Amino acid sequence: MAQTESSDTLRSKLTDIFDDASLETFQKFMISSKDLMSCYRCAIMEIETKFRVLDERFSLAHDRNPIDDIQSRLKSPESIRDKLLRKNLPFTLEAIEENIFDIAGLRIVCSFVDDIYMLADCLLQQDDITLIKRKDYIEKPKVNGYRSLHLIVEVPIFLQDQKKLMKVEVQFRTIAMEFWANLEHQLRYKKNLSSDIIEKTTERLSRCAKLSAHLDMQMQEIKDMIEEA
């Protein structure tokens, strides 16, 4: 992940922007983005419905639910603004749609690792879904131990007078992956930690990530053993 700029740098960039363009112009941009944000919310609903249907049908066939939880989020205008600044992009709707692919997000928390790949395959097999990007941090975890399967997909939404293609980021995690990622985020996100503490916690969090991965593997093997009995 690219290193983010400091809040001071972003604040300086904002100051430069407002030197060149009035606050009123910026506010008009934020107002104009409301329709686009509504489209992203609709895209989230479309993808979430697909997963709820898959979960329901799988439960009927196999007497268990592969999905433990579904979470959704929409980036705030402030987060979008900061990302445009970091990428040195103009404050336009076109820049948002063409360059920022994680405005709409869904997290699918599964019971087992094989449920993740099964659900991802089922989603991508649907003829109205287009895969834009795939990053498998389960097969190749991040340096800090983070594990998840990330998909950027494009889905059509049908409005009153048009069809619009929207991008949505879908993250798949097991319960163990979700537990580790949430705690790692709480412990370290935006904390002013000393280099000594960062070094010590990085090593321990890495060990915890390996334990989490081992737990997932053991639970998967137990499930497979029971199903094959």
Coordinates of C-alpha atoms in Angstrom, one line a residue:
M1 CA 0.0 0.0 0.0
A2 CA 1.4 3.4 -1.0
Q3 CA 2.3 5.7 1.9
T4 CA -0.4 8.3 2.5
E5 CA 0.3 11.9 2.9
S6 CA 0.2 13.7 6.2
S7 CA -2.9 15.7 7.2
D8 CA -0.6 18.8 7.1
T9 CA 0.2 18.1 3.4
L10 CA -3.5 17.6 2.6
R11 CA -4.4 20.8 4.4
S12 CA -1.8 22.7 2.4
K13 CA -3.1 21.3 -0.8
L14 CA -6.6 22.4 0.2
T15 CA -5.4 25.9 0.9
D16 CA -3.8 26.0 -2.5
I17 CA -7.0 24.9 -4.1
F18 CA -9.1 27.5 -2.4
D19 CA -6.5 30.2 -3.4
D20 CA -7.3 29.3 -7.0
A21 CA -11.0 28.5 -6.8
S22 CA -13.6 29.8 -4.5
L23 CA -15.1 27.9 -1.6
E24 CA -18.4 28.2 -3.4
T25 CA -17.1 26.3 -6.4
F26 CA -15.8 23.5 -4.2
Q27 CA -19.2 23.3 -2.4
K28 CA -21.0 23.1 -5.7
F29 CA -18.8 20.1 -6.6
M30 CA -19.7 18.3 -3.4
I31 CA -23.4 19.0 -4.1
S32 CA -23.1 17.7 -7.6
S33 CA -21.6 14.5 -6.3
K34 CA -24.7 13.6 -4.4
D35 CA -26.3 11.9 -7.4
L36 CA -23.2 9.9 -8.0
M37 CA -23.1 8.8 -4.4
S38 CA -26.7 7.7 -4.7
C39 CA -25.6 5.5 -7.7
Y40 CA -22.9 3.9 -5.6
R41 CA -25.4 3.1 -2.8
C42 CA -27.6 1.5 -5.4
A43 CA -24.6 -0.6 -6.7
I44 CA -24.0 -1.7 -3.1
M45 CA -27.6 -2.9 -2.8
E46 CA -27.3 -4.8 -6.1
I47 CA -24.2 -6.7 -5.1
E48 CA -25.5 -7.3 -1.5
T49 CA -28.7 -8.8 -2.9
K50 CA -26.7 -11.1 -5.1
F51 CA -24.8 -12.5 -2.1
R52 CA -28.0 -12.8 0.0
V53 CA -29.5 -14.9 -2.8
L54 CA -26.4 -17.1 -3.0
D55 CA -26.4 -17.6 0.7
E56 CA -30.1 -18.5 0.7
R57 CA -29.7 -21.0 -2.1
F58 CA -26.6 -22.6 -0.7
S59 CA -28.3 -23.0 2.7
L60 CA -31.2 -24.8 1.0
A61 CA -28.9 -27.2 -0.8
H62 CA -26.3 -27.8 2.0
D63 CA -28.1 -27.0 5.2
R64 CA -25.6 -24.3 6.3
N65 CA -24.9 -20.7 5.4
P66 CA -21.5 -19.9 3.9
I67 CA -21.9 -16.2 4.8
D68 CA -21.5 -15.2 8.4
D69 CA -21.9 -11.5 7.9
I70 CA -22.3 -8.8 5.2
Q71 CA -21.0 -5.3 5.8
S72 CA -21.2 -2.3 3.5
R73 CA -19.7 1.1 3.5
L74 CA -19.6 4.2 1.3
K75 CA -16.6 6.5 1.4
S76 CA -17.4 9.9 2.9
P77 CA -17.0 13.1 0.8
E78 CA -14.0 14.0 2.9
S79 CA -12.3 10.7 2.2
I80 CA -12.9 11.0 -1.5
R81 CA -11.6 14.6 -1.4
D82 CA -8.4 13.4 0.4
K83 CA -7.9 10.6 -2.1
L84 CA -8.3 13.0 -5.1
L85 CA -5.6 15.2 -3.5
R86 CA -3.2 12.3 -2.9
K87 CA -3.6 11.2 -6.5
N88 CA -3.3 14.8 -7.8
L89 CA -6.6 14.4 -9.6
P90 CA -9.1 17.2 -10.4
F91 CA -12.3 17.7 -8.4
T92 CA -14.6 16.3 -11.1
L93 CA -17.1 13.5 -11.1
E94 CA -15.3 11.9 -14.1
A95 CA -12.0 11.8 -12.0
I96 CA -13.9 10.0 -9.3
E97 CA -15.5 7.4 -11.5
E98 CA -12.4 6.7 -13.6
N99 CA -9.8 6.6 -10.8
I100 CA -11.3 5.7 -7.5
F101 CA -12.6 2.2 -7.4
D102 CA -13.3 1.7 -3.7
I103 CA -16.0 4.3 -3.0
A104 CA -18.6 1.6 -2.7
G105 CA -17.5 -1.4 -0.6
L106 CA -18.9 -4.7 0.6
R107 CA -17.2 -7.1 3.1
I108 CA -18.3 -10.7 3.0
V109 CA -17.3 -12.6 6.1
C110 CA -17.4 -16.3 5.6
S111 CA -17.1 -19.4 7.8
F112 CA -14.4 -21.2 5.8
V113 CA -11.7 -20.3 3.3
D114 CA -13.3 -22.5 0.6
D115 CA -16.5 -20.5 1.0
I116 CA -14.6 -17.4 0.0
Y117 CA -13.5 -18.8 -3.3
M118 CA -16.9 -20.5 -4.0
L119 CA -18.8 -17.2 -3.5
A120 CA -16.3 -15.2 -5.5
D121 CA -16.6 -17.6 -8.4
C122 CA -20.4 -17.6 -8.2
L123 CA -20.4 -13.8 -8.3
L124 CA -18.0 -13.6 -11.3
Q125 CA -20.0 -16.2 -13.2
Q126 CA -23.1 -13.9 -13.3
D127 CA -23.4 -12.4 -16.7
D128 CA -24.0 -8.8 -15.5
I129 CA -20.8 -8.8 -13.4
T130 CA -17.4 -7.7 -14.9
L131 CA -14.2 -8.2 -13.0
I132 CA -12.0 -5.1 -13.1
K133 CA -9.2 -6.2 -10.6
R134 CA -8.5 -9.1 -8.3
K135 CA -6.0 -9.2 -5.4
D136 CA -5.6 -12.4 -3.5
Y137 CA -4.1 -11.6 -0.1
I138 CA -5.0 -15.1 1.2
E139 CA -2.7 -16.8 -1.2
K140 CA -0.1 -14.0 -0.8
P141 CA -0.7 -12.2 2.4
K142 CA 0.6 -8.6 2.9
V143 CA 3.9 -8.1 4.8
N144 CA 2.0 -7.3 8.0
G145 CA 0.0 -10.5 7.8
Y146 CA -3.2 -9.1 6.4
R147 CA -5.3 -11.7 4.5
S148 CA -8.3 -11.2 2.4
L149 CA -9.6 -11.7 -1.2
H150 CA -10.3 -8.3 -2.9
L151 CA -12.4 -7.9 -6.1
I152 CA -13.2 -4.8 -7.9
V153 CA -16.3 -5.5 -10.0
E154 CA -18.5 -3.5 -12.3
V155 CA -22.3 -3.9 -12.0
P156 CA -25.1 -2.2 -13.9
I157 CA -27.8 -0.3 -12.0
F158 CA -31.1 0.6 -13.6
L159 CA -32.3 4.1 -13.1
Q160 CA -35.5 5.9 -14.2
D161 CA -34.2 6.6 -17.7
Q162 CA -30.8 4.9 -18.0
K163 CA -28.5 2.0 -17.2
K164 CA -25.3 3.0 -15.4
L165 CA -22.2 0.8 -14.8
M166 CA -20.8 1.2 -11.3
K167 CA -17.7 -0.2 -9.6
V168 CA -17.8 -1.9 -6.2
E169 CA -15.0 -3.3 -4.1
V170 CA -15.8 -6.6 -2.5
Q171 CA -13.6 -7.9 0.3
F172 CA -13.9 -11.6 1.4
R173 CA -12.6 -12.7 4.8
T174 CA -13.1 -15.6 7.1
I175 CA -14.2 -14.9 10.7
A176 CA -10.5 -15.3 11.8
M177 CA -9.3 -12.9 9.2
E178 CA -11.9 -10.3 10.2
F179 CA -11.0 -10.7 13.9
W180 CA -7.3 -10.1 13.2
A181 CA -7.9 -7.2 10.7
N182 CA -10.3 -5.3 13.0
L183 CA -8.0 -5.6 16.0
E184 CA -4.9 -4.6 14.0
H185 CA -6.8 -1.6 12.7
Q186 CA -7.9 -0.5 16.2
L187 CA -4.4 -0.9 17.7
R188 CA -2.4 0.9 15.0
Y189 CA -4.6 3.1 12.8
K190 CA -3.5 6.8 13.1
K191 CA -1.7 6.2 16.3
N192 CA 1.5 8.2 17.0
L193 CA 3.6 5.2 17.9
S194 CA 7.3 5.3 18.6
S195 CA 9.6 3.3 16.2
D196 CA 10.4 0.9 19.1
I197 CA 6.7 0.2 19.7
I198 CA 6.0 -0.2 16.0
E199 CA 8.8 -2.7 15.6
K200 CA 7.6 -4.8 18.6
T201 CA 3.9 -4.7 17.7
T202 CA 4.7 -5.5 14.0
E203 CA 6.4 -8.7 15.0
R204 CA 3.7 -9.8 17.4
L205 CA 0.9 -8.9 15.0
S206 CA 2.7 -11.0 12.3
R207 CA 2.7 -13.9 14.7
C208 CA -0.9 -13.5 15.4
A209 CA -1.7 -13.4 11.7
K210 CA 0.1 -16.7 11.3
L211 CA -1.9 -18.2 14.1
S212 CA -5.1 -16.9 12.5
A213 CA -4.1 -18.6 9.2
H214 CA -3.3 -21.8 11.0
L215 CA -6.8 -21.7 12.7
D216 CA -8.5 -21.3 9.3
M217 CA -6.5 -24.2 7.9
Q218 CA -7.4 -26.5 10.8
M219 CA -11.1 -25.5 10.8
Q220 CA -11.2 -26.1 7.0
E221 CA -9.6 -29.6 7.5
I222 CA -12.2 -30.5 10.2
K223 CA -15.1 -29.4 7.9
D224 CA -13.7 -31.4 5.0
M225 CA -13.2 -34.5 7.3
I226 CA -16.8 -34.3 8.5
E227 CA -18.3 -33.8 5.0
E228 CA -16.3 -36.8 3.7
A229 CA -17.3 -39.1 6.5

